[in-house]
JSON list of C-alpha atoms in Angstrom, two decimals:
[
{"chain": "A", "resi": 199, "resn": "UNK", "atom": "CA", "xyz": [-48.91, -22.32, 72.44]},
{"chain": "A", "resi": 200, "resn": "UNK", "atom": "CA", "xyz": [-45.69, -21.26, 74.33]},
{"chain": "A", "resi": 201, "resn": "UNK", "atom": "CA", "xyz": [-44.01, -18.02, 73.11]},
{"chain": "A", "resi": 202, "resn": "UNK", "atom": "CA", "xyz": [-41.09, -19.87, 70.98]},
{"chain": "A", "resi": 203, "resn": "UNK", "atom": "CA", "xyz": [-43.90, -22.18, 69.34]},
{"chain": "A", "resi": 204, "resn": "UNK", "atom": "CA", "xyz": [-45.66, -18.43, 68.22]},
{"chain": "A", "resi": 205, "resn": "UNK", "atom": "CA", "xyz": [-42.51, -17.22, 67.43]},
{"chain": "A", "resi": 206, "resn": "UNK", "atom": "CA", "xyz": [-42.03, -20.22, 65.02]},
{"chain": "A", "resi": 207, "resn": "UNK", "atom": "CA", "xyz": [-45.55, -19.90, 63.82]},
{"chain": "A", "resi": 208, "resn": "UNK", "atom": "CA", "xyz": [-44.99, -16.14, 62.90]},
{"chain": "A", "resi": 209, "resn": "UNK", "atom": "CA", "xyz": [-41.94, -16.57, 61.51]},
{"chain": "A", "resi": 210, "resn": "UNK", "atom": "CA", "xyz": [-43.36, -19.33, 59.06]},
{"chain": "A", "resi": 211, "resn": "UNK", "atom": "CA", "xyz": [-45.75, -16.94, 58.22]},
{"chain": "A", "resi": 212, "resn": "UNK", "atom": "CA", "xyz": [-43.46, -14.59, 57.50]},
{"chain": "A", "resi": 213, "resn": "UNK", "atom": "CA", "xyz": [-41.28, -16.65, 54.98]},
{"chain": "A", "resi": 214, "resn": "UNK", "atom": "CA", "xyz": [-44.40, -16.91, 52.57]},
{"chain": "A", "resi": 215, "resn": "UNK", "atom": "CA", "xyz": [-44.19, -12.94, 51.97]},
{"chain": "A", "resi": 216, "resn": "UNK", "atom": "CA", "xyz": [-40.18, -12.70, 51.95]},
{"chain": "A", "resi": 217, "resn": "UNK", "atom": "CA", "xyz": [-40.26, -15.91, 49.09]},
{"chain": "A", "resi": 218, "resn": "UNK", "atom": "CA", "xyz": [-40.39, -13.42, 46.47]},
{"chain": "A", "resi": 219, "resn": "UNK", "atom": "CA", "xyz": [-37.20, -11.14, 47.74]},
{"chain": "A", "resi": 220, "resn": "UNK", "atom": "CA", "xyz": [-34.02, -12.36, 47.17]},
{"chain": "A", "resi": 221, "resn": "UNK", "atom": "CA", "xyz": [-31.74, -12.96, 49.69]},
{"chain": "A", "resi": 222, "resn": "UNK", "atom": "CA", "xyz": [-28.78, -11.25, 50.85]},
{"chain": "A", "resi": 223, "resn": "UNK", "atom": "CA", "xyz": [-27.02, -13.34, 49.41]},
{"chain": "A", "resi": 224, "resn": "UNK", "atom": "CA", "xyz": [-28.68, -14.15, 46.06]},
{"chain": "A", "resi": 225, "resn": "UNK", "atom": "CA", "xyz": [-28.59, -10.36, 45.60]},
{"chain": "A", "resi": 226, "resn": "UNK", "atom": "CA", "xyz": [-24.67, -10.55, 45.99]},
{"chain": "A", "resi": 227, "resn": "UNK", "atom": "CA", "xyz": [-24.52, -13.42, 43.63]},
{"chain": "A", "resi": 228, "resn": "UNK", "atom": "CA", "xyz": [-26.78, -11.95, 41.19]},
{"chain": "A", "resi": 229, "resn": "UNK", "atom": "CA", "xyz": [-24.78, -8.47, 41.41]},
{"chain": "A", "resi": 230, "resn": "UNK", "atom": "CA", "xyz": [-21.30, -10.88, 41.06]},
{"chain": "A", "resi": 231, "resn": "UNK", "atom": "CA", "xyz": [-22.45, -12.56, 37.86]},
{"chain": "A", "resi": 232, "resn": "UNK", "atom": "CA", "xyz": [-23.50, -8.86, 36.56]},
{"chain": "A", "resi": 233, "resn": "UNK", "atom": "CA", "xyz": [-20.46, -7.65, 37.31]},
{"chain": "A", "resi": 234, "resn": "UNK", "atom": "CA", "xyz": [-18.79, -11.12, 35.65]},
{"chain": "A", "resi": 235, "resn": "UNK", "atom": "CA", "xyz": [-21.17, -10.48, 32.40]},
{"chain": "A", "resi": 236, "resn": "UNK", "atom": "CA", "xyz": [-20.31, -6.60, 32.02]},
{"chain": "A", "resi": 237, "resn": "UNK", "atom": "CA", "xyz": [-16.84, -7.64, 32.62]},
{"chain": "A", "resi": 238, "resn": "UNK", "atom": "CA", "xyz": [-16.62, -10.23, 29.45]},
{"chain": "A", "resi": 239, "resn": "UNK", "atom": "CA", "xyz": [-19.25, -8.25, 27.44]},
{"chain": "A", "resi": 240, "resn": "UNK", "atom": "CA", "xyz": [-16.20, -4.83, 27.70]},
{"chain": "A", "resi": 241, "resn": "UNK", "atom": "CA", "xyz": [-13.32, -7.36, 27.42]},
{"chain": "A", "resi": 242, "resn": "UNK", "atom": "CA", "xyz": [-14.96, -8.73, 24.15]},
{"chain": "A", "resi": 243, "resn": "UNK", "atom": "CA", "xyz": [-16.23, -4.93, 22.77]},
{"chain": "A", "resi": 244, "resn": "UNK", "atom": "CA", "xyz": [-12.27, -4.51, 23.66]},
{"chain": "A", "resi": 245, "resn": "UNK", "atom": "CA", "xyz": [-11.14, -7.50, 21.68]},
{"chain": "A", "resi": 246, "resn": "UNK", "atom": "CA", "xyz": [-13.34, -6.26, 19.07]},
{"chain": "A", "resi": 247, "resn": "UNK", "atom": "CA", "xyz": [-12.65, -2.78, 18.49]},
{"chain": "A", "resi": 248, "resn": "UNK", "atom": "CA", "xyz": [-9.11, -3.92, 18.70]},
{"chain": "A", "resi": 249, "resn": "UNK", "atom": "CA", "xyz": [-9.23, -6.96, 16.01]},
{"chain": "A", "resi": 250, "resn": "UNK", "atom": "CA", "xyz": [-11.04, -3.97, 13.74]},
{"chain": "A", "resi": 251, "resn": "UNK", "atom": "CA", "xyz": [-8.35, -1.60, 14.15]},
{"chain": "A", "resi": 252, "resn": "UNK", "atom": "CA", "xyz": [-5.62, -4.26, 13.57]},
{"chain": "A", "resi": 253, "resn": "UNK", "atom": "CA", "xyz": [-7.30, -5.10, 10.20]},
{"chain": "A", "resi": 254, "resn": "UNK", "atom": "CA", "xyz": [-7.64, -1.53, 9.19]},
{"chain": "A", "resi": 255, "resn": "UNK", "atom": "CA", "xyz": [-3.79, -1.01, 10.16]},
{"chain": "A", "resi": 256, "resn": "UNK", "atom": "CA", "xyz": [-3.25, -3.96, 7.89]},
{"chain": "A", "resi": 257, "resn": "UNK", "atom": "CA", "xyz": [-5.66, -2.59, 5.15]},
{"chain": "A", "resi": 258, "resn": "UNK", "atom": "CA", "xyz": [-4.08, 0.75, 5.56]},
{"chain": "A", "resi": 259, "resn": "UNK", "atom": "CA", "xyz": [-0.47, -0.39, 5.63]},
{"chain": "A", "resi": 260, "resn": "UNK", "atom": "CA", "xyz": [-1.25, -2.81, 2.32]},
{"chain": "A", "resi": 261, "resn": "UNK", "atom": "CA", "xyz": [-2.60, 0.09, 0.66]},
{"chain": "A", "resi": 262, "resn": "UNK", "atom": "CA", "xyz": [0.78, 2.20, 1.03]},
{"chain": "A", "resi": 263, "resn": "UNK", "atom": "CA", "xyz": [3.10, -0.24, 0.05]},
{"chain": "A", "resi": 264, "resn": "UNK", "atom": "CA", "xyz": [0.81, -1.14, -3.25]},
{"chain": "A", "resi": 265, "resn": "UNK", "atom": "CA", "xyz": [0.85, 2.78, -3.52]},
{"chain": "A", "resi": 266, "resn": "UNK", "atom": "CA", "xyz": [4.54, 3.00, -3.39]},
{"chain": "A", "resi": 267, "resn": "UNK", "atom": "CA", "xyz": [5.49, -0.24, -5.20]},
{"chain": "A", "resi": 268, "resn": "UNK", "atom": "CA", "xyz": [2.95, 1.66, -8.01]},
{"chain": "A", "resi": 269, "resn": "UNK", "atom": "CA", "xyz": [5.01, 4.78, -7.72]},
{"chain": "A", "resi": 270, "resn": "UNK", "atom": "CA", "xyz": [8.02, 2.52, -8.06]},
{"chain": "A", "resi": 271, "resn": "UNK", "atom": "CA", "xyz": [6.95, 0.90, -11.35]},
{"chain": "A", "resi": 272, "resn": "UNK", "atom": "CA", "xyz": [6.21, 3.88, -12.28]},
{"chain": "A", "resi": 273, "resn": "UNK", "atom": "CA", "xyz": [9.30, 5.57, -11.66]},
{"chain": "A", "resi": 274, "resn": "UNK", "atom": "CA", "xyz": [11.30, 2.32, -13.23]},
{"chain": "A", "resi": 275, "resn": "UNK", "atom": "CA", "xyz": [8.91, 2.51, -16.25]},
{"chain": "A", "resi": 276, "resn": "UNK", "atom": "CA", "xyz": [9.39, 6.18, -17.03]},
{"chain": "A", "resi": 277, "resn": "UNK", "atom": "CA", "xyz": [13.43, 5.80, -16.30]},
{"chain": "A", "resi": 278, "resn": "UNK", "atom": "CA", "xyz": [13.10, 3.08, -18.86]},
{"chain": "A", "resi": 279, "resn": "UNK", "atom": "CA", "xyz": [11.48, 5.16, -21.28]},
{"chain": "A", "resi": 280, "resn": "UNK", "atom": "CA", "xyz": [13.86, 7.81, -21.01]},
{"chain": "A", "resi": 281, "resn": "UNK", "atom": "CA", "xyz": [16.97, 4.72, -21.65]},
{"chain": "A", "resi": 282, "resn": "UNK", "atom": "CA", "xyz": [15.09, 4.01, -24.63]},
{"chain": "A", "resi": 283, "resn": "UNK", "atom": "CA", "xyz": [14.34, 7.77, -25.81]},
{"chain": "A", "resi": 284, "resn": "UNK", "atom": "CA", "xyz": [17.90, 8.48, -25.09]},
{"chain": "A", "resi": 285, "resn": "UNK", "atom": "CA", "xyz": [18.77, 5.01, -27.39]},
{"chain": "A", "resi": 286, "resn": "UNK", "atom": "CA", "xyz": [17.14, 6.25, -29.99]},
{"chain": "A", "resi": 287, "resn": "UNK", "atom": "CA", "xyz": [18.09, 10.39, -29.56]},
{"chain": "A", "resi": 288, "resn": "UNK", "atom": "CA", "xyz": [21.91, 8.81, -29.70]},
{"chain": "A", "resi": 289, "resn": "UNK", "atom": "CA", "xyz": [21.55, 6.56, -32.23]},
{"chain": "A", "resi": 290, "resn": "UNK", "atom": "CA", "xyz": [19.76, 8.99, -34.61]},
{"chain": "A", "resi": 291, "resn": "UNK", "atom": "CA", "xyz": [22.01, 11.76, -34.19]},
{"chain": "A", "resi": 292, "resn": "UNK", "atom": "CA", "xyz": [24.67, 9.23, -34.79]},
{"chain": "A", "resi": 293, "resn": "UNK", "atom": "CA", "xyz": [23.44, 7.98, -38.08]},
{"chain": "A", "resi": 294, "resn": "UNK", "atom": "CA", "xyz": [22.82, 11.91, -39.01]},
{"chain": "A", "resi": 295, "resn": "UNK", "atom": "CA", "xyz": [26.46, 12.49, -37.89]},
{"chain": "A", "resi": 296, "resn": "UNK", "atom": "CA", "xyz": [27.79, 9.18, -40.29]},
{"chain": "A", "resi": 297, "resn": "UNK", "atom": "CA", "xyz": [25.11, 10.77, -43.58]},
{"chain": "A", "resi": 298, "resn": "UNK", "atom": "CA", "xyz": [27.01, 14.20, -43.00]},
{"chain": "A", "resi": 299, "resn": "UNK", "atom": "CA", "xyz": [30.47, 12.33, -42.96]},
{"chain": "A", "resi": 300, "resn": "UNK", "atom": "CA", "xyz": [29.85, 10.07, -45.87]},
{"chain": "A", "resi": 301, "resn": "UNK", "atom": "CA", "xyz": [28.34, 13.84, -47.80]},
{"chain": "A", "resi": 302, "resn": "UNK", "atom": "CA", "xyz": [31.31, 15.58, -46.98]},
{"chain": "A", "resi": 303, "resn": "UNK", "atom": "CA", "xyz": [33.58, 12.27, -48.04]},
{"chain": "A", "resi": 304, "resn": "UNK", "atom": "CA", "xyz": [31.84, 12.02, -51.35]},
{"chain": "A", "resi": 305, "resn": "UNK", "atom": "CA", "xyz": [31.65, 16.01, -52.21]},
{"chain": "A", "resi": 306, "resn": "UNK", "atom": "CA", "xyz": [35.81, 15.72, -51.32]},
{"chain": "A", "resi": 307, "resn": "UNK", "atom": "CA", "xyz": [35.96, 13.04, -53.40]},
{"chain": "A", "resi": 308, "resn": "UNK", "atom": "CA", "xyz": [34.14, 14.35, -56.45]},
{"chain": "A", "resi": 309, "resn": "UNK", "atom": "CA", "xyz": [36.41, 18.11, -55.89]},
{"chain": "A", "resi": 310, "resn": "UNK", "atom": "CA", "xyz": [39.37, 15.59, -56.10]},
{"chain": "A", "resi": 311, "resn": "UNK", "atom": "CA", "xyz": [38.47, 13.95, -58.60]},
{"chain": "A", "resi": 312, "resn": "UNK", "atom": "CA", "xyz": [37.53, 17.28, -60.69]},
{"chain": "A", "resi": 313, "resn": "UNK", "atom": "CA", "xyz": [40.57, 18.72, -59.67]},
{"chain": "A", "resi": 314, "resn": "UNK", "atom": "CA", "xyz": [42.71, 15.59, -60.83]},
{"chain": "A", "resi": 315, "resn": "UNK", "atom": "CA", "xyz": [40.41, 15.53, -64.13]},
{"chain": "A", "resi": 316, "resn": "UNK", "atom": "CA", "xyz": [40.81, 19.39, -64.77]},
{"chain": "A", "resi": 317, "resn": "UNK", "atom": "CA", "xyz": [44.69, 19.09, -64.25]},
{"chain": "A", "resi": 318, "resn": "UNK", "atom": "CA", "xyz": [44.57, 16.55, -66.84]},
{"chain": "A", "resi": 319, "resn": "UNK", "atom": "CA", "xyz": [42.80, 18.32, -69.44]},
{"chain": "A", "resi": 320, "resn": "UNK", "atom": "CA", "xyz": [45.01, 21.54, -68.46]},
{"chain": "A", "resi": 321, "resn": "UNK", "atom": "CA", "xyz": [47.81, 18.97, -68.83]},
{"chain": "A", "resi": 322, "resn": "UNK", "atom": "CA", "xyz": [46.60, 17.79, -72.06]},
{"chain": "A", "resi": 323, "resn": "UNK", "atom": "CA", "xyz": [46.17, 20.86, -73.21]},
{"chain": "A", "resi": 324, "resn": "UNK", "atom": "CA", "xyz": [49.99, 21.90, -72.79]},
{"chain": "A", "resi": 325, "resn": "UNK", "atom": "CA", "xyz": [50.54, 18.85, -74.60]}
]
Protein backbone atom coordinates (compact mmCIF):
# COMPACT_ATOMS: atom_id res chain seq x y z
CA UNK A 1 0.00 0.00 0.00
CA UNK A 2 1.60 3.40 -1.00
CA UNK A 3 1.34 6.21 1.60
CA UNK A 4 -1.74 8.14 -0.21
CA UNK A 5 -3.61 4.63 -0.51
CA UNK A 6 -3.05 4.49 3.74
CA UNK A 7 -3.86 7.86 3.92
CA UNK A 8 -7.21 7.09 2.12
CA UNK A 9 -7.64 3.98 4.14
CA UNK A 10 -7.27 5.97 7.48
CA UNK A 11 -9.19 8.59 6.54
CA UNK A 12 -12.19 6.16 5.65
CA UNK A 13 -11.75 4.91 8.87
CA UNK A 14 -11.96 7.95 10.31
CA UNK A 15 -15.35 9.11 8.74
CA UNK A 16 -17.18 6.11 10.58
CA UNK A 17 -16.37 7.88 14.10
CA UNK A 18 -16.95 11.66 12.85
CA UNK A 19 -20.70 10.28 11.25
CA UNK A 20 -22.23 11.13 14.42
CA UNK A 21 -20.76 14.98 14.71
CA UNK A 22 -22.23 17.41 12.74
CA UNK A 23 -20.47 19.28 10.43
CA UNK A 24 -19.28 22.68 10.36
CA UNK A 25 -21.62 23.46 8.50
CA UNK A 26 -24.73 21.59 9.70
CA UNK A 27 -23.85 23.17 13.06
CA UNK A 28 -24.18 26.70 11.33
CA UNK A 29 -27.38 25.67 9.74
CA UNK A 30 -28.76 24.17 12.75
CA UNK A 31 -27.66 27.38 14.89
CA UNK A 32 -29.38 29.62 11.71
CA UNK A 33 -32.74 27.86 11.94
CA UNK A 34 -32.48 28.35 15.96
CA UNK A 35 -31.85 31.64 15.59
CA UNK A 36 -34.87 31.78 12.68
CA UNK A 37 -37.26 29.82 15.33
CA UNK A 38 -36.39 32.15 18.46
CA UNK A 39 -36.76 34.93 16.08
CA UNK A 40 -40.62 34.07 15.02
CA UNK A 41 -41.37 32.42 18.43
CA UNK A 42 -40.42 36.59 20.12
CA UNK A 43 -42.02 38.22 17.04
CA UNK A 44 -45.26 36.15 17.73
CA UNK A 45 -45.01 36.47 21.94
CA UNK A 46 -44.67 40.28 20.52
CA UNK A 47 -47.72 40.12 18.33
CA UNK A 48 -49.35 38.56 21.18
CA UNK A 49 -48.78 40.57 24.11
CA UNK A 50 -49.54 43.38 21.78
CA UNK A 51 -53.08 42.03 20.27
CA UNK A 52 -53.83 41.54 24.34
CA UNK A 53 -53.06 44.95 25.22
CA UNK A 54 -54.95 46.40 22.19
CA UNK A 55 -58.10 44.49 23.38
CA UNK A 56 -57.73 45.59 26.92
CA UNK A 57 -57.27 49.34 25.59
CA UNK A 58 -60.48 48.64 23.76
CA UNK A 59 -62.15 46.95 26.85
CA UNK A 60 -60.85 49.73 28.95
CA UNK A 61 -61.76 52.59 26.64
CA UNK A 62 -65.54 50.89 26.15
CA UNK A 63 -65.84 50.79 29.74
CA UNK A 64 -65.30 54.73 30.16
CA UNK A 65 -67.43 55.88 27.62
CA UNK A 66 -70.43 53.40 28.95
CA UNK A 67 -69.32 54.98 32.37
CA UNK A 68 -69.71 58.46 31.17
CA UNK A 69 -72.65 58.03 28.77
CA UNK A 70 -74.19 56.43 32.38
CA UNK A 71 -73.15 59.56 34.17
CA UNK A 72 -74.74 61.42 31.29
CA UNK A 73 -78.17 59.77 31.56
CA UNK A 74 -77.88 60.27 34.73
CA UNK A 75 -77.21 63.78 34.80
CA UNK A 76 -80.11 64.31 31.90
CA UNK A 77 -82.45 62.17 34.10
CA UNK A 78 -81.97 64.06 37.34
CA UNK A 79 -82.07 67.62 35.27
CA UNK A 80 -85.32 66.22 34.06
CA UNK A 81 -86.58 65.53 37.35
CA UNK A 82 -85.78 68.77 38.62
CA UNK A 83 -87.95 70.40 35.12
CA UNK A 84 -90.65 68.36 36.34
CA UNK A 85 -90.31 69.16 40.26
CA UNK A 86 -89.96 72.71 39.29
CA UNK A 87 -93.44 72.11 36.91
CA UNK A 88 -95.14 71.09 39.56
CA UNK A 89 -93.45 73.61 42.56
CA UNK A 90 -94.75 76.48 39.88
CA UNK A 91 -97.81 75.24 39.08
CA UNK A 92 -98.87 74.54 42.70
CA UNK A 93 -97.88 77.71 44.08
CA UNK A 94 -99.74 79.14 41.19
CA UNK A 95 -103.01 77.48 41.84
CA UNK A 96 -102.41 78.47 45.76
CA UNK A 97 -101.75 82.05 44.50
CA UNK A 98 -105.33 81.93 42.12
CA UNK A 99 -107.39 80.08 45.71
CA UNK A 100 -105.96 83.18 47.71
CA UNK A 101 -107.12 85.62 44.85
CA UNK A 102 -110.50 84.13 44.28
CA UNK A 103 -110.73 84.23 48.77
CA UNK A 104 -109.84 87.65 48.84
CA UNK A 105 -112.34 88.41 45.62
CA UNK A 106 -115.19 86.68 47.31
CA UNK A 107 -114.57 88.09 51.10
CA UNK A 108 -114.51 91.79 49.00
CA UNK A 109 -117.39 90.85 47.47
CA UNK A 110 -119.46 89.68 50.41
CA UNK A 111 -118.00 93.26 52.56
CA UNK A 112 -119.54 94.97 49.42
CA UNK A 113 -122.28 93.47 49.32
CA UNK A 114 -122.90 93.91 53.29
CA UNK A 115 -121.93 97.28 53.01
CA UNK A 116 -124.44 97.99 50.03
CA UNK A 117 -127.14 95.84 52.08
CA UNK A 118 -126.44 97.73 55.46
CA UNK A 119 -126.70 101.17 53.59
CA UNK A 120 -129.95 100.04 52.47
CA UNK A 121 -131.45 99.09 55.62
CA UNK A 122 -129.78 102.41 57.17
CA UNK A 123 -131.46 103.95 54.11
CA UNK A 124 -134.66 102.34 54.79
CA UNK A 125 -134.58 103.16 58.00
CA UNK A 126 -134.45 107.08 57.33
CA UNK A 127 -137.27 106.35 55.23
Amino acid sequence: MSSKESTLASENKAQPEDANKPSETEQQKAEEEKRLADEQAAKQKAEEEKRLADEQAAKQKAEEEKRLADEQAAQQKAEEEKRLADEQAAQQKAEEEKRLADEQAAKQKAEEEKRLADEQVAKQKAE
